[in-house]
mmCIF file of C-alpha atoms and ligand atoms in Angstrom:
data_model
loop_
_atom_site.group_PDB
_atom_site.id
_atom_site.type_symbol
_atom_site.label_atom_id
_atom_site.label_comp_id
_atom_site.label_asym_id
_atom_site.label_seq_id
_atom_site.Cartn_x
_atom_site.Cartn_y
_atom_site.Cartn_z
ATOM 1 C CA UNK A 21 199.003 -71.354 78.213
ATOM 2 C CA UNK A 22 196.984 -74.555 77.972
ATOM 3 C CA UNK A 23 195.462 -76.162 74.920
ATOM 4 C CA UNK A 24 193.404 -79.323 74.605
ATOM 5 C CA UNK A 25 193.140 -80.434 70.991
ATOM 6 C CA UNK A 26 190.441 -82.929 70.045
ATOM 7 C CA UNK A 27 190.865 -84.896 73.278
ATOM 8 C CA UNK A 28 189.160 -88.289 73.560
ATOM 9 C CA UNK A 29 189.374 -90.022 76.948
ATOM 10 C CA UNK A 30 187.960 -93.444 77.776
ATOM 11 C CA UNK A 31 187.199 -95.582 80.823
ATOM 12 C CA UNK A 32 187.862 -99.016 79.355
ATOM 13 C CA UNK A 33 185.869 -98.970 76.135
ATOM 14 C CA UNK A 34 183.470 -96.287 77.294
ATOM 15 C CA UNK A 35 184.150 -92.814 75.897
ATOM 16 C CA UNK A 36 183.926 -90.019 78.469
ATOM 17 C CA UNK A 37 185.399 -87.200 76.347
ATOM 18 C CA UNK A 38 184.573 -87.143 72.626
ATOM 19 C CA UNK A 39 186.807 -84.593 70.948
ATOM 20 C CA UNK A 40 187.229 -81.822 73.513
ATOM 21 C CA UNK A 41 189.127 -78.684 72.498
ATOM 22 C CA UNK A 42 189.754 -75.965 75.081
ATOM 23 C CA UNK A 43 192.142 -73.020 75.235
ATOM 24 C CA UNK A 44 193.185 -71.188 78.380
ATOM 25 C CA UNK A 45 195.207 -67.979 78.246
ATOM 26 C CA UNK A 46 197.810 -66.965 80.819
ATOM 27 C CA UNK A 47 196.189 -65.257 83.833
ATOM 28 C CA UNK A 48 192.614 -66.208 82.929
ATOM 29 C CA UNK A 49 189.916 -67.704 85.124
ATOM 30 C CA UNK A 50 187.978 -70.129 82.972
ATOM 31 C CA UNK A 51 185.121 -72.303 84.086
ATOM 32 C CA UNK A 52 183.774 -75.534 82.707
ATOM 33 C CA UNK A 53 180.137 -76.076 83.552
ATOM 34 C CA UNK A 54 177.806 -78.949 82.810
ATOM 35 C CA UNK A 55 175.455 -81.524 84.283
ATOM 36 C CA UNK A 56 176.437 -84.554 86.357
ATOM 37 C CA UNK A 57 178.419 -87.026 84.299
ATOM 38 C CA UNK A 58 179.056 -84.590 81.425
ATOM 39 C CA UNK A 59 182.803 -85.216 81.634
ATOM 40 C CA UNK A 60 184.065 -82.237 83.642
ATOM 41 C CA UNK A 61 186.177 -84.212 86.114
ATOM 42 C CA UNK A 62 187.518 -86.366 83.293
ATOM 43 C CA UNK A 63 188.623 -83.179 81.508
ATOM 44 C CA UNK A 64 190.644 -82.100 84.549
ATOM 45 C CA UNK A 65 192.130 -85.583 84.928
ATOM 46 C CA UNK A 66 193.041 -85.606 81.237
ATOM 47 C CA UNK A 67 195.098 -82.464 81.884
ATOM 48 C CA UNK A 68 196.701 -83.606 85.149
ATOM 49 C CA UNK A 69 197.638 -87.013 83.762
ATOM 50 C CA UNK A 70 195.360 -89.103 86.000
ATOM 51 C CA UNK A 71 193.277 -90.348 83.051
ATOM 52 C CA UNK A 72 195.420 -89.561 79.999
ATOM 53 C CA UNK A 73 193.628 -89.070 76.682
ATOM 54 C CA UNK A 74 193.699 -91.917 74.182
ATOM 55 C CA UNK A 75 193.386 -89.552 71.218
ATOM 56 C CA UNK A 76 194.277 -85.864 70.906
ATOM 57 C CA UNK A 77 196.848 -83.588 72.474
ATOM 58 C CA UNK A 78 197.246 -81.530 75.638
ATOM 59 C CA UNK A 79 199.775 -78.711 75.399
ATOM 60 C CA UNK A 80 201.064 -76.604 78.284
ATOM 61 C CA UNK A 81 203.042 -73.589 77.083
ATOM 62 C CA UNK A 82 203.374 -75.293 73.695
ATOM 63 C CA UNK A 83 204.825 -78.458 75.207
ATOM 64 C CA UNK A 84 202.955 -81.754 74.817
ATOM 65 C CA UNK A 85 202.079 -83.076 78.275
ATOM 66 C CA UNK A 86 199.478 -85.780 77.548
ATOM 67 C CA UNK A 87 202.031 -88.580 77.768
ATOM 68 C CA UNK A 88 203.695 -87.322 80.966
ATOM 69 C CA UNK A 89 203.070 -88.794 84.427
ATOM 70 C CA UNK A 90 201.036 -86.821 87.007
ATOM 71 C CA UNK A 91 204.146 -85.950 89.049
ATOM 72 C CA UNK A 92 205.932 -84.629 85.943
ATOM 73 C CA UNK A 93 202.870 -82.504 85.192
ATOM 74 C CA UNK A 94 202.843 -81.109 88.756
ATOM 75 C CA UNK A 95 206.545 -80.305 88.402
ATOM 76 C CA UNK A 96 205.748 -78.258 85.267
ATOM 77 C CA UNK A 97 203.388 -76.063 87.297
ATOM 78 C CA UNK A 98 199.923 -77.636 87.127
ATOM 79 C CA UNK A 99 198.165 -78.638 90.364
ATOM 80 C CA UNK A 100 194.741 -80.170 90.787
ATOM 81 C CA UNK A 101 192.388 -79.799 93.746
ATOM 82 C CA UNK A 102 190.313 -82.973 93.508
ATOM 83 C CA UNK A 103 186.569 -83.249 93.946
ATOM 84 C CA UNK A 104 185.734 -84.253 97.512
ATOM 85 C CA UNK A 105 188.918 -82.621 98.831
ATOM 86 C CA UNK A 106 190.874 -85.846 99.508
ATOM 87 C CA UNK A 107 193.032 -84.347 102.222
ATOM 88 C CA UNK A 108 195.024 -86.698 104.457
ATOM 89 C CA UNK A 109 192.683 -87.026 107.485
ATOM 90 C CA UNK A 110 195.274 -88.359 109.945
ATOM 91 C CA UNK A 111 197.934 -85.775 109.130
ATOM 92 C CA UNK A 112 197.869 -82.321 110.695
ATOM 93 C CA UNK A 113 197.093 -79.206 108.669
ATOM 94 C CA UNK A 114 200.816 -78.379 108.484
ATOM 95 C CA UNK A 115 201.699 -81.919 107.420
ATOM 96 C CA UNK A 116 199.027 -81.830 104.699
ATOM 97 C CA UNK A 117 200.561 -78.583 103.434
ATOM 98 C CA UNK A 118 204.075 -80.092 103.531
ATOM 99 C CA UNK A 119 202.809 -82.874 101.255
ATOM 100 C CA UNK A 120 201.856 -80.238 98.693
ATOM 101 C CA UNK A 121 205.446 -78.985 98.667
ATOM 102 C CA UNK A 122 206.825 -82.515 98.262
ATOM 103 C CA UNK A 123 208.594 -81.802 94.970
ATOM 104 C CA UNK A 124 210.165 -78.525 96.150
ATOM 105 C CA UNK A 125 213.560 -77.902 97.703
ATOM 106 C CA UNK A 126 213.465 -74.087 98.148
ATOM 107 C CA UNK A 127 212.912 -73.805 101.902
ATOM 108 C CA UNK A 128 212.625 -70.009 101.942
ATOM 109 C CA UNK A 129 210.030 -70.065 99.150
ATOM 110 C CA UNK A 130 208.045 -72.770 100.949
ATOM 111 C CA UNK A 131 207.966 -70.668 104.143
ATOM 112 C CA UNK A 132 206.863 -67.638 102.142
ATOM 113 C CA UNK A 133 204.030 -69.602 100.517
ATOM 114 C CA UNK A 134 202.934 -70.980 103.885
ATOM 115 C CA UNK A 135 202.667 -67.416 105.249
ATOM 116 C CA UNK A 136 200.684 -66.379 102.180
ATOM 117 C CA UNK A 137 198.292 -69.320 102.585
ATOM 118 C CA UNK A 138 197.752 -68.515 106.248
ATOM 119 C CA UNK A 139 196.951 -64.936 105.239
ATOM 120 C CA UNK A 140 194.374 -66.219 102.729
ATOM 121 C CA UNK A 141 192.839 -68.668 105.211
ATOM 122 C CA UNK A 142 193.653 -67.500 108.787
ATOM 123 C CA UNK A 143 191.530 -70.346 110.207
ATOM 124 C CA UNK A 144 194.113 -72.832 108.872
ATOM 125 C CA UNK A 145 196.854 -71.072 110.864
ATOM 126 C CA UNK A 146 194.721 -71.403 114.000
ATOM 127 C CA UNK A 147 194.200 -75.092 113.297
ATOM 128 C CA UNK A 148 197.705 -75.886 112.053
ATOM 129 C CA UNK A 149 198.325 -78.645 114.640
ATOM 130 C CA UNK A 150 194.880 -80.233 114.213
ATOM 131 C CA UNK A 151 194.340 -83.433 112.203
ATOM 132 C CA UNK A 152 192.868 -82.688 108.778
ATOM 133 C CA UNK A 153 189.980 -85.089 109.388
ATOM 134 C CA UNK A 154 188.733 -83.018 112.333
ATOM 135 C CA UNK A 155 188.192 -79.899 110.178
ATOM 136 C CA UNK A 156 184.793 -78.838 108.868
ATOM 137 C CA UNK A 157 183.968 -79.417 105.190
ATOM 138 C CA UNK A 158 184.738 -75.795 104.338
ATOM 139 C CA UNK A 159 188.051 -75.870 106.193
ATOM 140 C CA UNK A 160 188.971 -79.113 104.418
ATOM 141 C CA UNK A 161 188.272 -77.407 101.087
ATOM 142 C CA UNK A 162 190.500 -74.506 102.145
ATOM 143 C CA UNK A 163 193.187 -77.033 103.081
ATOM 144 C CA UNK A 164 192.859 -78.880 99.760
ATOM 145 C CA UNK A 165 193.268 -75.615 97.831
ATOM 146 C CA UNK A 166 196.186 -74.597 100.046
ATOM 147 C CA UNK A 167 197.899 -77.951 99.623
ATOM 148 C CA UNK A 168 197.719 -77.498 95.845
ATOM 149 C CA UNK A 169 199.100 -73.945 96.194
ATOM 150 C CA UNK A 170 202.113 -75.303 98.111
ATOM 151 C CA UNK A 171 203.377 -76.692 94.795
ATOM 152 C CA UNK A 172 203.410 -73.038 93.588
ATOM 153 C CA UNK A 173 201.348 -73.842 90.483
ATOM 154 C CA UNK A 174 201.032 -71.557 87.509
ATOM 155 C CA UNK A 175 197.805 -73.313 86.560
ATOM 156 C CA UNK A 176 195.383 -74.406 89.279
ATOM 157 C CA UNK A 177 192.688 -76.960 88.427
ATOM 158 C CA UNK A 178 189.737 -76.829 90.824
ATOM 159 C CA UNK A 179 187.104 -79.576 90.821
ATOM 160 C CA UNK A 180 183.756 -78.551 92.352
ATOM 161 C CA UNK A 181 185.095 -76.505 95.271
ATOM 162 C CA UNK A 182 181.525 -75.589 96.319
ATOM 163 C CA UNK A 183 180.333 -79.184 96.671
ATOM 164 C CA UNK A 184 178.398 -79.751 99.902
ATOM 165 C CA UNK A 185 179.360 -76.400 101.471
ATOM 166 C CA UNK A 186 177.159 -73.694 102.999
ATOM 167 C CA UNK A 187 176.645 -70.641 100.739
ATOM 168 C CA UNK A 188 178.598 -68.302 103.035
ATOM 169 C CA UNK A 189 181.641 -70.631 102.975
ATOM 170 C CA UNK A 190 181.356 -71.026 99.203
ATOM 171 C CA UNK A 191 181.384 -67.234 98.813
ATOM 172 C CA UNK A 192 184.521 -66.972 100.980
ATOM 173 C CA UNK A 193 186.303 -69.686 99.005
ATOM 174 C CA UNK A 194 185.383 -68.140 95.649
ATOM 175 C CA UNK A 195 186.617 -64.738 96.850
ATOM 176 C CA UNK A 196 189.949 -66.319 97.760
ATOM 177 C CA UNK A 197 190.166 -68.113 94.393
ATOM 178 C CA UNK A 198 189.767 -64.755 92.676
ATOM 179 C CA UNK A 199 192.443 -63.268 94.973
ATOM 180 C CA UNK A 200 194.848 -66.105 94.153
ATOM 181 C CA UNK A 201 194.291 -65.376 90.461
ATOM 182 C CA UNK A 202 194.875 -61.648 90.848
ATOM 183 C CA UNK A 203 197.630 -61.557 93.467
ATOM 184 C CA UNK A 204 199.898 -64.319 92.213
ATOM 185 C CA UNK A 205 198.782 -64.330 88.564
ATOM 186 C CA UNK A 206 197.791 -67.989 88.888
ATOM 187 C CA UNK A 207 195.650 -69.155 85.988
ATOM 188 C CA UNK A 208 192.486 -70.898 87.189
ATOM 189 C CA UNK A 209 190.558 -73.730 85.521
ATOM 190 C CA UNK A 210 187.381 -74.111 87.557
ATOM 191 C CA UNK A 211 184.944 -76.999 87.201
ATOM 192 C CA UNK A 212 181.630 -76.246 88.869
ATOM 193 C CA UNK A 213 178.015 -77.294 89.115
ATOM 194 C CA UNK A 214 177.263 -73.933 90.718
ATOM 195 C CA UNK A 215 177.324 -72.264 87.310
ATOM 196 C CA UNK A 216 176.049 -68.949 88.579
ATOM 197 C CA UNK A 217 178.904 -68.371 91.024
ATOM 198 C CA UNK A 218 181.514 -69.833 88.691
ATOM 199 C CA UNK A 219 180.489 -67.528 85.834
ATOM 200 C CA UNK A 220 180.608 -64.552 88.184
ATOM 201 C CA UNK A 221 184.326 -64.977 88.864
ATOM 202 C CA UNK A 222 185.360 -66.371 85.459
ATOM 203 C CA UNK A 223 186.502 -64.462 82.389
ATOM 204 C CA UNK A 224 185.242 -67.128 80.000
ATOM 205 C CA UNK A 225 183.222 -70.301 80.255
ATOM 206 C CA UNK A 226 182.828 -73.593 78.427
ATOM 207 C CA UNK A 227 179.654 -75.662 78.548
ATOM 208 C CA UNK A 228 180.006 -79.431 78.361
ATOM 209 C CA UNK A 229 177.332 -81.982 77.468
ATOM 210 C CA UNK A 230 177.894 -85.718 77.022
ATOM 211 C CA UNK A 231 181.654 -85.434 76.680
ATOM 212 C CA UNK A 232 181.539 -82.585 74.134
ATOM 213 C CA UNK A 233 181.952 -78.822 74.385
ATOM 214 C CA UNK A 234 178.686 -77.319 73.154
ATOM 215 C CA UNK A 235 179.177 -73.648 73.944
ATOM 216 C CA UNK A 236 182.035 -71.261 74.689
ATOM 217 C CA UNK A 237 181.817 -67.540 75.382
ATOM 218 C CA UNK A 238 182.676 -64.688 77.706
ATOM 219 C CA UNK A 239 181.326 -65.475 81.182
ATOM 220 C CA UNK A 240 179.113 -62.397 81.101
ATOM 221 C CA UNK A 241 177.532 -63.500 77.831
ATOM 222 C CA UNK A 242 176.887 -67.007 79.188
ATOM 223 C CA UNK A 243 175.145 -65.546 82.245
ATOM 224 C CA UNK A 244 172.617 -63.923 79.949
ATOM 225 C CA UNK A 245 172.420 -66.766 77.421
ATOM 226 C CA UNK A 246 168.879 -68.214 77.399
ATOM 227 C CA UNK A 247 170.005 -71.811 77.020
ATOM 228 C CA UNK A 248 172.490 -71.523 79.884
ATOM 229 C CA UNK A 249 169.972 -69.714 82.069
ATOM 230 C CA UNK A 250 167.390 -72.484 81.575
ATOM 231 C CA UNK A 251 169.707 -75.491 81.825
ATOM 232 C CA UNK A 252 172.287 -74.398 84.405
ATOM 233 C CA UNK A 253 171.109 -71.326 86.267
ATOM 234 C CA UNK A 254 167.581 -72.525 87.050
ATOM 235 C CA UNK A 255 166.059 -69.302 85.652
HETATM 236 P P1 ATP B 30 180.181 -85.008 88.190
HETATM 237 O O1 ATP B 30 179.752 -83.616 88.317
HETATM 238 O O2 ATP B 30 179.143 -85.988 88.595
HETATM 239 O O3 ATP B 30 181.527 -85.302 88.780
HETATM 240 P P2 ATP B 30 181.415 -84.868 85.597
HETATM 241 O O4 ATP B 30 180.877 -83.910 84.607
HETATM 242 O O5 ATP B 30 182.641 -84.481 86.344
HETATM 243 O O6 ATP B 30 180.291 -85.263 86.615
HETATM 244 P P3 ATP B 30 182.837 -87.274 84.929
HETATM 245 O O7 ATP B 30 183.024 -87.647 86.360
HETATM 246 O O8 ATP B 30 184.002 -86.758 84.190
HETATM 247 O O9 ATP B 30 181.665 -86.209 84.807
HETATM 248 O O10 ATP B 30 182.213 -88.525 84.160
HETATM 249 C C1 ATP B 30 182.048 -88.576 82.742
HETATM 250 C C2 ATP B 30 181.503 -89.936 82.346
HETATM 251 O O11 ATP B 30 182.475 -90.939 82.621
HETATM 252 C C3 ATP B 30 180.241 -90.341 83.104
HETATM 253 O O12 ATP B 30 179.405 -91.038 82.218
HETATM 254 C C4 ATP B 30 180.760 -91.261 84.193
HETATM 255 O O13 ATP B 30 179.786 -92.215 84.535
HETATM 256 C C5 ATP B 30 181.942 -91.924 83.501
HETATM 257 N N1 ATP B 30 182.997 -92.288 84.467
HETATM 258 C C6 ATP B 30 183.617 -91.445 85.332
HETATM 259 N N2 ATP B 30 184.554 -92.097 86.053
HETATM 260 C C7 ATP B 30 184.515 -93.377 85.638
HETATM 261 C C8 ATP B 30 185.233 -94.567 85.992
HETATM 262 N N3 ATP B 30 186.203 -94.535 86.924
HETATM 263 N N4 ATP B 30 184.906 -95.708 85.342
HETATM 264 C C9 ATP B 30 183.954 -95.741 84.397
HETATM 265 N N5 ATP B 30 183.240 -94.669 84.004
HETATM 266 C C10 ATP B 30 183.507 -93.510 84.606
#
């Protein structure tokens, strides 16, 4: 479904990705794990068009997308949930969700998706008239994921959904991510520092160090890999 081929991405003259190749199959949950500053966010932004690669190719369903604009990439079916949520704090929950459906015209489908989202996160239905900025961190993360879902993506890019949240909320959010994958066959590309949880819901995982992929395997194999256990699982 998605293929990164030898992607190099820079900030000015500074390389952040140095030849990254990743493949994601339809319906998979894949996770990209790595230390702070390894290049995980840059990888997601190289897919979503926010920091396009300078060298290499990104293909979505065999179509080159690395030269497209972010809105064209969203229209193809790829949505990103940014690190730190970035919801619109002064807009209500419903208005935030409407923004996610900005490119859509199918009113019936939008209503259907809204109902589905409220079934995934009932707390958002309760708070639908509240300003986004008044929600708790966990609720804002739920809203950020839901806003991305309102574009009805086929590929959902999630950047550190667990960041700064209590373990019980993280568990709930990860359960819903798995449900989204299974119920609507949405492919998930999950970037996480919480490698343990991420590898528990993923099919496969990539390990990134200094802008390079250094390991790729089935998630189960990575969970028992000595190097991964020492460096990322604290075991
Ligand atoms: P984190 O978990 O801290 O978000 P990460 O693995 O997502 O880390 P990136 O945010 O992709 O890593 O950063 C990769 C490298 O690019 C780092 O060395 C970082 O300092 C650098 N970098 C990121 N954003 C910028 C920017 N806007 N300008 C310059 N350098 C940047």
